[in-house]
Coordinates of C-alpha atoms and ligand atoms in Angstrom, one line a residue:
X1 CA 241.5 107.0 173.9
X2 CA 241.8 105.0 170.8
X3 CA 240.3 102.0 172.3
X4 CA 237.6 104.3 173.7
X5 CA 236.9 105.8 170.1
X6 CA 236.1 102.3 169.2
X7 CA 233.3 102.2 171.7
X8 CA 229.8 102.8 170.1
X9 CA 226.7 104.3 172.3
X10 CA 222.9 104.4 170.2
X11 CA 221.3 107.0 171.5
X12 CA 216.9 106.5 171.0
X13 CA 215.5 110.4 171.9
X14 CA 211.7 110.7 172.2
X15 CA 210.4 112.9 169.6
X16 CA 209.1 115.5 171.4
X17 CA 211.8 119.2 171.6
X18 CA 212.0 118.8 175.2
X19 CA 213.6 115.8 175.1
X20 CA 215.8 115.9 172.2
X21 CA 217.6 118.8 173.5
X22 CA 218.9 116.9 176.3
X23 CA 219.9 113.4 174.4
X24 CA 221.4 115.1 172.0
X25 CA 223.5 117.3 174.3
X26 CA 224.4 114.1 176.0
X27 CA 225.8 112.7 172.9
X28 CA 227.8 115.4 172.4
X29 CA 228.9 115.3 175.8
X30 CA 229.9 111.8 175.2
X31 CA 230.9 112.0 172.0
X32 CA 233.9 114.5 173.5
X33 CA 234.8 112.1 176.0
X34 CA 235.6 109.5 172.8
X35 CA 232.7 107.4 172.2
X36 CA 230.8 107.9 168.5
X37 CA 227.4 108.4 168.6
X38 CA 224.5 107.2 166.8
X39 CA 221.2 108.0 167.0
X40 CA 218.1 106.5 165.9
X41 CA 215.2 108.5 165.7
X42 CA 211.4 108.2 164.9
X43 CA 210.8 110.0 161.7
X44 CA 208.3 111.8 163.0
X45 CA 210.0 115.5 164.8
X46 CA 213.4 114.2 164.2
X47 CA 216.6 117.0 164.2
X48 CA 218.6 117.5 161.8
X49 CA 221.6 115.6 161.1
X50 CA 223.7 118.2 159.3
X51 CA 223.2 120.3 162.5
X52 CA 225.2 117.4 164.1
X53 CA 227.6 116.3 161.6
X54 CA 230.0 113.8 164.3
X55 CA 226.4 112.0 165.0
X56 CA 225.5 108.8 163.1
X57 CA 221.3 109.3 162.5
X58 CA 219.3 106.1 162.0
X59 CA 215.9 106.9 161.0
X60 CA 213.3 104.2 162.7
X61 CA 210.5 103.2 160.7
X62 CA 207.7 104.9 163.6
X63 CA 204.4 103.6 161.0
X64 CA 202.6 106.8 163.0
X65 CA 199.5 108.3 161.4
X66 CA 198.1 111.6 161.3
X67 CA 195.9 111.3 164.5
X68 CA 198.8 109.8 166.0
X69 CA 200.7 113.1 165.6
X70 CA 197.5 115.6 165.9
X71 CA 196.0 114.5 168.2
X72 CA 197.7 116.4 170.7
X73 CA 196.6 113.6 173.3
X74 CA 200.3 112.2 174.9
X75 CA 199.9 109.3 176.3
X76 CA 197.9 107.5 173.4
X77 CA 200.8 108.8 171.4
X78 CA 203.7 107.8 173.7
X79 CA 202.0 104.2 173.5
X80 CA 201.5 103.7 169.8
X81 CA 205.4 104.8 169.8
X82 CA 206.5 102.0 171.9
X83 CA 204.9 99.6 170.0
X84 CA 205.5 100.8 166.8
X85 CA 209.0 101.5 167.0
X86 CA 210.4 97.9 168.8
X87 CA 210.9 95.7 165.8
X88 CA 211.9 98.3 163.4
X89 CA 214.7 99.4 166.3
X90 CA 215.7 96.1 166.9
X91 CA 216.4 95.2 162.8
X92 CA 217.9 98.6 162.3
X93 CA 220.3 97.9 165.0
X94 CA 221.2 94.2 164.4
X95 CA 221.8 95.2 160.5
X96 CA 224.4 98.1 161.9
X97 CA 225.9 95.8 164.8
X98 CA 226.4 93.4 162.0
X99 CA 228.2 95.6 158.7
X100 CA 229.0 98.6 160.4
X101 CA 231.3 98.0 163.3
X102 CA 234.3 99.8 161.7
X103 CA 232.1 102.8 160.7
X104 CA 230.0 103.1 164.1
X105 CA 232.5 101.6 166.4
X106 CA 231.7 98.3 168.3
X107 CA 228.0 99.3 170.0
X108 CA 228.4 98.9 173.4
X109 CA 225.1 100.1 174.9
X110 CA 221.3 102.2 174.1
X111 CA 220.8 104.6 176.0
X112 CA 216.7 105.6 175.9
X113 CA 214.7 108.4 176.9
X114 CA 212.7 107.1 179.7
X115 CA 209.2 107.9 177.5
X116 CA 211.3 105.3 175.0
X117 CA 210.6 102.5 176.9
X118 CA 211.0 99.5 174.2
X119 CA 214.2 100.5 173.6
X120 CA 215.1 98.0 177.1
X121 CA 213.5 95.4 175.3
X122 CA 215.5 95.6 171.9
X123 CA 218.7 96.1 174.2
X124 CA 218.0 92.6 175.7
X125 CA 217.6 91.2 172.5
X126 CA 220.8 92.6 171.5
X127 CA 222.3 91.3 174.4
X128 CA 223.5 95.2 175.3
X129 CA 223.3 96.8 178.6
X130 CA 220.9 99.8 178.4
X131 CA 220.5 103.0 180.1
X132 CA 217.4 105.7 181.0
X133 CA 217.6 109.0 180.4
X134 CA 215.2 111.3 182.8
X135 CA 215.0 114.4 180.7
X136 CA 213.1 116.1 183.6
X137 CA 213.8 116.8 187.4
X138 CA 213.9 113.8 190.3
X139 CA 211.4 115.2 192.5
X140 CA 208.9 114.3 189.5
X141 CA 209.7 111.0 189.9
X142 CA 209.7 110.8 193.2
X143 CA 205.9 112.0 193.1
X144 CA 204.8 110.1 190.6
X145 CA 206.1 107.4 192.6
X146 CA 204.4 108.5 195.6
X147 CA 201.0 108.7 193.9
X148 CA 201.5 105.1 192.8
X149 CA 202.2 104.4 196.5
X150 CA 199.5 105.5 197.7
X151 CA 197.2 104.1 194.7
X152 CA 199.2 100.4 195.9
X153 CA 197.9 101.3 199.4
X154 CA 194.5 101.6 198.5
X155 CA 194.4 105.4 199.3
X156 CA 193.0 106.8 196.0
X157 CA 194.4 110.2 194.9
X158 CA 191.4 112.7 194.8
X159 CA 189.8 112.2 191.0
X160 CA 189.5 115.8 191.0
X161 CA 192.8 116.2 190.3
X162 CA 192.8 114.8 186.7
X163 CA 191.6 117.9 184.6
X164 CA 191.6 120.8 186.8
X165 CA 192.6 123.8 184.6
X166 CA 196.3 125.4 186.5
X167 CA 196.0 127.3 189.5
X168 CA 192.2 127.1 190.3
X169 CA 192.0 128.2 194.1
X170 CA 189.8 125.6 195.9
X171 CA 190.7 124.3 199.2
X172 CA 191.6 120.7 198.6
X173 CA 193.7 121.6 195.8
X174 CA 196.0 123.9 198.0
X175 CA 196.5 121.3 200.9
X176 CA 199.6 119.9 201.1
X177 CA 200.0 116.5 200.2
X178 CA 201.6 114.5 203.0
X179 CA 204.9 113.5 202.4
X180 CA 205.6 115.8 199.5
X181 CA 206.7 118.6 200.8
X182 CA 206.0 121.6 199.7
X183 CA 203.8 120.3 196.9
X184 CA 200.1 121.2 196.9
X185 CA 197.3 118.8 195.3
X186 CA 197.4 121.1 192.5
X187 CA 201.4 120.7 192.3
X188 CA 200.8 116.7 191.5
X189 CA 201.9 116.1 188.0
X190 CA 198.6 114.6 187.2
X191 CA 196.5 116.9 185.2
X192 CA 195.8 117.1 182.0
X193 CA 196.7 114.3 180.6
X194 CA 193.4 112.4 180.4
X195 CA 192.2 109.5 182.3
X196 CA 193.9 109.2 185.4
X197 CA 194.3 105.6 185.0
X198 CA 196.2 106.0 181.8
X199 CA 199.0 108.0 183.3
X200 CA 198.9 106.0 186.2
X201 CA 199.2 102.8 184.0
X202 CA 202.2 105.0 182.0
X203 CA 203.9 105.8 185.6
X204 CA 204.1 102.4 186.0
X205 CA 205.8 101.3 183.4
X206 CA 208.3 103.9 183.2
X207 CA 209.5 103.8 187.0
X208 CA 210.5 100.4 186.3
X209 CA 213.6 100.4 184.6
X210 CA 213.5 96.6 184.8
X211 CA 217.0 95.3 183.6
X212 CA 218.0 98.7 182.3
X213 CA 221.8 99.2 184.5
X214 CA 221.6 103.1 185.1
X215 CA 219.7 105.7 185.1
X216 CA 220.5 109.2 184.4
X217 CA 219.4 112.8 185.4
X218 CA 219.5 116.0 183.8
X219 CA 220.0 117.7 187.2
X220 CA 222.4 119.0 189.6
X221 CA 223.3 117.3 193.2
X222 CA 222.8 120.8 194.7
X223 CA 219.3 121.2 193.1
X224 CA 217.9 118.1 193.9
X225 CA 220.1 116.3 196.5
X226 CA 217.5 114.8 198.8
X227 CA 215.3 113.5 195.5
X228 CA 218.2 111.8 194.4
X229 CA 219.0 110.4 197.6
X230 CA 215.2 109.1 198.0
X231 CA 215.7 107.8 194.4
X232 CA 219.1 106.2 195.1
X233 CA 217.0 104.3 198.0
X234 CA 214.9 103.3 195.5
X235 CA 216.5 102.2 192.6
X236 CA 218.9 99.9 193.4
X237 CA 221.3 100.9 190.0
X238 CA 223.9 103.8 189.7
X239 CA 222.1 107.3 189.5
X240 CA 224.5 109.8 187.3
X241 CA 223.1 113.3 188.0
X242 CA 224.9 114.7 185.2
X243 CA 223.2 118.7 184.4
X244 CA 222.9 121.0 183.2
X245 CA 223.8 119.0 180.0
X246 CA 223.1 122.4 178.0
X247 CA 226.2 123.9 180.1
X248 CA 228.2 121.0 179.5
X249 CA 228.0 120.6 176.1
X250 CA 226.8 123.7 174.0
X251 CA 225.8 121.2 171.4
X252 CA 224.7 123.0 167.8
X253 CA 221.1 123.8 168.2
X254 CA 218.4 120.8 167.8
X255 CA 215.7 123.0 167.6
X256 CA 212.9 121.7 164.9
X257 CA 211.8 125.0 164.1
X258 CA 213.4 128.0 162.4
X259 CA 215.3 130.2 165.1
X260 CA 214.4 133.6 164.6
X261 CA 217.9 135.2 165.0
X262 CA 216.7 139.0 164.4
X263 CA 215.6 139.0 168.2
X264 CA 218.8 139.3 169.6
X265 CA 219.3 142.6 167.2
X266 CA 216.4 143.7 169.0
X267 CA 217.5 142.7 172.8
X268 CA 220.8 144.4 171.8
X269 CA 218.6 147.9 171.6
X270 CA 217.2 147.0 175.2
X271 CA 218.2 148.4 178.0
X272 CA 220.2 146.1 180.7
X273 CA 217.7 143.5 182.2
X274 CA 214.6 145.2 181.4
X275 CA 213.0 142.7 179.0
X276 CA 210.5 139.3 179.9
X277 CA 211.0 137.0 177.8
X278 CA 207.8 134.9 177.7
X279 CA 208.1 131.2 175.8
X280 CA 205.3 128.3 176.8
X281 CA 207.7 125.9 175.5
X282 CA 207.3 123.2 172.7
X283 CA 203.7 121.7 173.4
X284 CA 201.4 123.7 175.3
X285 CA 199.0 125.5 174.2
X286 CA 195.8 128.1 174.6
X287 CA 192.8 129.4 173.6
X288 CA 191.9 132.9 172.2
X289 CA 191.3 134.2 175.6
X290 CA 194.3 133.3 177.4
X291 CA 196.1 135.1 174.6
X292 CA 194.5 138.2 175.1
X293 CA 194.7 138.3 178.7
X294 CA 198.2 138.2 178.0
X295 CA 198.8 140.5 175.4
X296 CA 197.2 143.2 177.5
X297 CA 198.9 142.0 181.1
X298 CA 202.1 142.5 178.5
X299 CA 201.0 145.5 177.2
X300 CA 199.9 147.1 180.3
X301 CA 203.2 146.3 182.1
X302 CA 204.8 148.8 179.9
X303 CA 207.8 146.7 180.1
X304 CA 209.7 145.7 177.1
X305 CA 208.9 142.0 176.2
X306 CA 209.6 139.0 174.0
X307 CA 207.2 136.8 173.4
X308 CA 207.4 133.4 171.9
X309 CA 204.1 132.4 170.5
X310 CA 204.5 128.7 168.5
X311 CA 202.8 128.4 165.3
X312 CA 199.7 126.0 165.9
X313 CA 200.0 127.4 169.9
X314 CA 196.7 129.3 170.0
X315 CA 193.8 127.1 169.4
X316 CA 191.4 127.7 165.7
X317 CA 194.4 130.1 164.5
X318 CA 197.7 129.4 162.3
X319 CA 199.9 132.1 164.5
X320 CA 199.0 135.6 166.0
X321 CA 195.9 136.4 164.0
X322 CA 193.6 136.1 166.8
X323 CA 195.9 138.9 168.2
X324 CA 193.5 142.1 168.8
X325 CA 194.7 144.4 166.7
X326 CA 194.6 147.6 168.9
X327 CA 197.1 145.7 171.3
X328 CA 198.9 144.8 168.3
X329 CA 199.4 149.3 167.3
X330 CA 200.0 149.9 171.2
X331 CA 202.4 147.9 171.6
X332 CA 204.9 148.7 168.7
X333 CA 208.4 148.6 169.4
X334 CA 208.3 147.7 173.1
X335 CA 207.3 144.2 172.3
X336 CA 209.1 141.5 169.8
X337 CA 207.1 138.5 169.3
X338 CA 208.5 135.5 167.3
X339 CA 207.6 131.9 166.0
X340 CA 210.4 130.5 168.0
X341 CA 213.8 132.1 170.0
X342 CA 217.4 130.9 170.0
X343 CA 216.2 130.3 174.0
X344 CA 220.0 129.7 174.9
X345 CA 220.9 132.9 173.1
X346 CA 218.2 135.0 174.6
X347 CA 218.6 133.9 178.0
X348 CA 222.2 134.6 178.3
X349 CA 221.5 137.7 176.9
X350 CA 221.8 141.0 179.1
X351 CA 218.7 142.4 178.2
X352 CA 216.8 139.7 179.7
X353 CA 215.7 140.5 183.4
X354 CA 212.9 137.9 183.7
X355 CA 211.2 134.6 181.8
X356 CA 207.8 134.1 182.0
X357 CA 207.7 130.5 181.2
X358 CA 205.5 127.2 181.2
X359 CA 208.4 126.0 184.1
X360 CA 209.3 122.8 181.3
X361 CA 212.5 121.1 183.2
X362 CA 214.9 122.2 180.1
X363 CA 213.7 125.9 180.5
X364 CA 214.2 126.0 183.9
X365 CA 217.8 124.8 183.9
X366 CA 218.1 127.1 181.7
X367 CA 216.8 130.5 183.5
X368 CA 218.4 129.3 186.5
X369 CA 221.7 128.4 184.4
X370 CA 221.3 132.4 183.3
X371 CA 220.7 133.4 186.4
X372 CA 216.9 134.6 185.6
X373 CA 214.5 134.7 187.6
X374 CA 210.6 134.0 186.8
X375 CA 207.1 133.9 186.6
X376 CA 205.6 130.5 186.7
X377 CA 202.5 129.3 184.6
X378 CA 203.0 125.4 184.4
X379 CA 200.6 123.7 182.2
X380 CA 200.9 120.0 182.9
X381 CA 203.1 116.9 184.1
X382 CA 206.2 118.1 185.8
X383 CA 206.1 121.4 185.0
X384 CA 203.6 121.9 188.2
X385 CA 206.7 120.5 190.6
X386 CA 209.3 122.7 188.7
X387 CA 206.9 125.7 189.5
X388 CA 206.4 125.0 193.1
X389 CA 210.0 124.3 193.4
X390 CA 210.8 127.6 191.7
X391 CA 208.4 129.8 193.5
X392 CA 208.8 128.3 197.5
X393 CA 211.9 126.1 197.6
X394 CA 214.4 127.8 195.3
X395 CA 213.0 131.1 195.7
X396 CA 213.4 132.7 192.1
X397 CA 210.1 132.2 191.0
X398 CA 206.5 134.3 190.7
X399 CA 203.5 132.1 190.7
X400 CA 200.9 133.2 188.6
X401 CA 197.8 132.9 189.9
X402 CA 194.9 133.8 187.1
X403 CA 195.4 134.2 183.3
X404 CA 194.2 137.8 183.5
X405 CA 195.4 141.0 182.4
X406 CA 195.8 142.4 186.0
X407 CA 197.3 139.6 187.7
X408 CA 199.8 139.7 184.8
X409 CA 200.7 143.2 184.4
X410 CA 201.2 143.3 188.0
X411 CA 203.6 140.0 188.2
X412 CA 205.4 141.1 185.4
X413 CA 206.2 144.6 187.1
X414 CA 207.1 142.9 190.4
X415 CA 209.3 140.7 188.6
X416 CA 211.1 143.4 186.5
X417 CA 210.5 146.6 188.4
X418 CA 209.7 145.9 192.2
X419 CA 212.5 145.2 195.1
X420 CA 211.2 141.6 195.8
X421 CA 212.3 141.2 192.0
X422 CA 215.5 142.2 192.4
X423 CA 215.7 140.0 195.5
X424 CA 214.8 137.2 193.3
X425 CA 217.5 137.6 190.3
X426 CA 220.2 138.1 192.9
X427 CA 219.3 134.6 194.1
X428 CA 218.9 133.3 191.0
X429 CA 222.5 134.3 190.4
X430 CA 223.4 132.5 193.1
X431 CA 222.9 129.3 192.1
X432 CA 224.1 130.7 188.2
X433 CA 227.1 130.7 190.3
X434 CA 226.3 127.2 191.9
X435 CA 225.8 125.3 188.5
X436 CA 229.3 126.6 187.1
X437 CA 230.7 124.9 190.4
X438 CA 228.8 121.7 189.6
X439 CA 230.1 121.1 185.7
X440 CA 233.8 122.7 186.6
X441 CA 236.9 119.9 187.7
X442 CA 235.8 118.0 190.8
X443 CA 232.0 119.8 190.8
X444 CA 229.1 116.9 191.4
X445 CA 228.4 116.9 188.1
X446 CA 231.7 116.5 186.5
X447 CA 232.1 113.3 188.5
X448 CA 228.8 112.0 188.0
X449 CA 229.7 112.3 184.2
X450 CA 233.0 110.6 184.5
X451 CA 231.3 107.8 186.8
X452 CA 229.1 107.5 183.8
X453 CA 231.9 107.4 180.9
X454 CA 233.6 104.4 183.3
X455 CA 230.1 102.7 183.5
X456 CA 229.6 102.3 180.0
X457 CA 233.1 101.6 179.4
X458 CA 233.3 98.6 181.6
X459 CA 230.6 97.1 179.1
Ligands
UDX1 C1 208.2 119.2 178.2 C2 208.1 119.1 179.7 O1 207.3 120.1 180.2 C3 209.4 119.2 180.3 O2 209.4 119.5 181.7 C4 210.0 117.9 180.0 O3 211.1 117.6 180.8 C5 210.2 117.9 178.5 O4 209.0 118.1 177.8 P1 208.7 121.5 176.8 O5 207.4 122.1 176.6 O6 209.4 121.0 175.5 O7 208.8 120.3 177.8 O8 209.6 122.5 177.6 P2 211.1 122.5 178.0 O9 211.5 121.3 178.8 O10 211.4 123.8 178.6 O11 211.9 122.4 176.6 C6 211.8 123.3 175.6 C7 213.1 123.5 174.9 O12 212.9 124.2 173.7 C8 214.1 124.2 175.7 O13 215.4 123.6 175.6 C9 214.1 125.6 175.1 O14 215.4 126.2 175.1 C10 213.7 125.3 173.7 N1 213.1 126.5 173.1 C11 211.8 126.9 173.5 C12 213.7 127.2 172.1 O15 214.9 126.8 171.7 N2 213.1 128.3 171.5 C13 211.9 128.7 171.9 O16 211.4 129.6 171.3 C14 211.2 128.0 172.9

């Protein structure tokens, strides 16, 4: 153990929530098997170190600009950070490796949030083994790997598929794509994200891991199995499938905004799975209609909800102004909307029968880890697969199809009220059940954890 203690591992998160929940549970998951932990973050959206007071933080100098950050366009963004962040990465870490190595323990690999794809580079220079972290699901990958396939094959993906809003019926949108079962055109994580050829170009990069030793997933065997066997085909390094990391290491909240807390006092008035929660995550975001098509589908539902809505969420407003306000005095004290929700807290929570949710990959582990079931209204990237998934594989999901009051109120109330909801939560706790098998002694995941701890310790 003591030699073990002595054993360094820099963690580089991508700045974005989604992903800095996971590294940082990660750490802490690693940090309890004896390794210390540093991490070295972008200043830009970085958490906060007192939150995580056995972490070592190592702020990088990122050199982003407003419209870097505001622009709200990702790719562009994910670029300027890779080569912004290479050189400043690489002389933070050589200065550490060189006076630090009592205080940090000798640094013995990087592991990098796939999106932080320089940090490979800085690794080599270092002369340290590196590691990816895949803070989403592996059937993801494995379509973004198809479409590149295909693209290699000269079959070009349909160009309508870039910028089509969610869950616009048209008949080449719903056809399955071959090989990608059960995923619909419109299940491709393609959309919104801009020109095609910049995510494609993106893809690329990131599905090679080029001389990065291992990559790891925040997913369960049972989940995913015959992704991660594709994958394994694939990439010829070890694979650790290592989630739910949220289950594995309750880490102190990394959250960048302010938990409300006072919505749990409110659940605790609620009666015993009767409330939707409804969060879109940590980047999405609408206009002024979509809001009010969902206040009333809420409204109308007359079931009790929370509702996450993110400061700087709803497009040309600060927060809920654009909120009508007659929805606003009928919905008094059946509804509870905050900035942002201790999600853990509120999932695990008894009064929570349902999430209606953007399907990110952290959220969905999560619901599935609480044994909620959902409504599904995916907004880009992998959230589309997670959806799908959710709704015709797994089973515990609603799609919605139209942002519009009637198509909510009526999901919501098969969700919460109907049979076929009922049906759905008693699956979901199924595989509840099936993720405390996978993290217990001997589960898939506790292995694929210790594989991992041997890994980097025979560095
Ligand atoms: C995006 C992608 O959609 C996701 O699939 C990818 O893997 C990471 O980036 P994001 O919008 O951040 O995700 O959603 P999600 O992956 O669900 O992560 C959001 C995190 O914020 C979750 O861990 C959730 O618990 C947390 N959260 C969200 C809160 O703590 N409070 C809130 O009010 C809302």
């Amino acid at each position: 153990m003591e030699e073990e203690k002595r054993r360094g591992v820099v963690l580089v998160p991508c700045p974005f929530q989604g992903h800095i929940n996971p590294m940082l549970q990660l750490g802490t998951t690693l940090h309890s098997m004896g390794f210390s932990i540093t991490v070295a973050h972008t200043q830009f959206n970085y958490p906060d170190p007192s939150k995580h007071p056995d972490f070592i933080f190592i702020p990088i100098q990122d050199a982003l600009t407003d419209t870097n950050t505001l622009s709200g366009n990702l790719i562009p963004f994910i670029k300027t950070l890779n080569i912004n962040c290479e050189v400043p990465l690489q002389e933070c870490l050589a200065q550490m490796m060189d006076q630090n190595q009592d205080q940090h323990g000798k640094v013995v690999c990087i592991i990098y949030d796939t999106l932080m794809y320089f940090s490979e580079a800085v690794a080599n220079h270092l002369k340290l083994p590196s590691i990816v972290l895949r803070t989403s699901d592996a059937y993801s990958s494995l379509a973004y790997r198809s479409v590149l396939r295909l693209q290699a094959e000269g079959r070009s993906v349909p160009s309508i598929i870039q910028a089509i809003p969610p869950c616009i019926a048209d008949s080449v949108l719903q056809d399955l794509v071959p090989g990608l079962h059960p995923l619909r055109f419109k299940d491709l994580p393609l959309s919104n994200f801009g020109p095609l050829e910049n995510l494609l170009q993106l893809v690329t990069i990131i599905s090679n891991i080029r001389t990065s030793s291992a990559i790891i997933w925040n997913t369960m065997d049972y989940l995913e199995c015959p992704s991660l066997t594709q994958l394994q085909q694939q990439y010829k390094v070890p694979l650790f499938s290592v989630g739910p990391l949220h289950k594995i290491s309750p880490a102190s909240s990394s959250s960048l905004l302010e938990e409300d807390a006072n919505c749990i006092s409110w659940l605790d008035k609620q009666a015993l799975n009767s409330v939707i929660y409804v969060s879109l995550g940590s980047l999405a975001s609408l206009d002024e209609a979509a809001l009010t098509e969902m206040a009333w589908g809420l409204a109308n539902s007359n079931q009790p909800f929370l509702w996450v809505v993110r400061p700087g969420s709803i497009r040309g407003s600060e927060w809920i102004e654009l909120l009508p306000e007659t929805f606003k005095a009928k919905f008094g004290d059946t509804g509870y909307i905050v900035k942002w929700a201790p999600q853990g807290k509120v999932l695990a929570h008894g009064a929570v029968g349902g999430f209606w949710s953007h399907c990110g990959w952290n959220s969905t582990l999560e619901s599935i880890c609480e044994g909620v079931p959902m409504i599904c209204w995916p907004c880009f990237g992998d959230q589309k697969v997670n959806a799908r998934y959710l709704s015709c594989e797994w089973r515990i999901g609603l799609e919605l199809e139209h942002m519009e009051r009637g198509n909510i109120e009526r999901a919501v109330r098969r969700l919460m009220v109907d049979k076929e909801g009922e049906e759905m939560r008693q699956r979901a706790m199924d595989l509840k059940e099936k993720a405390e098998v996978c993290i217990r002694k001997g589960g898939s995941s506790y292995n694929s954890l210790n594989d991992l701890k041997e890994i980097i310790l025979s560095f």
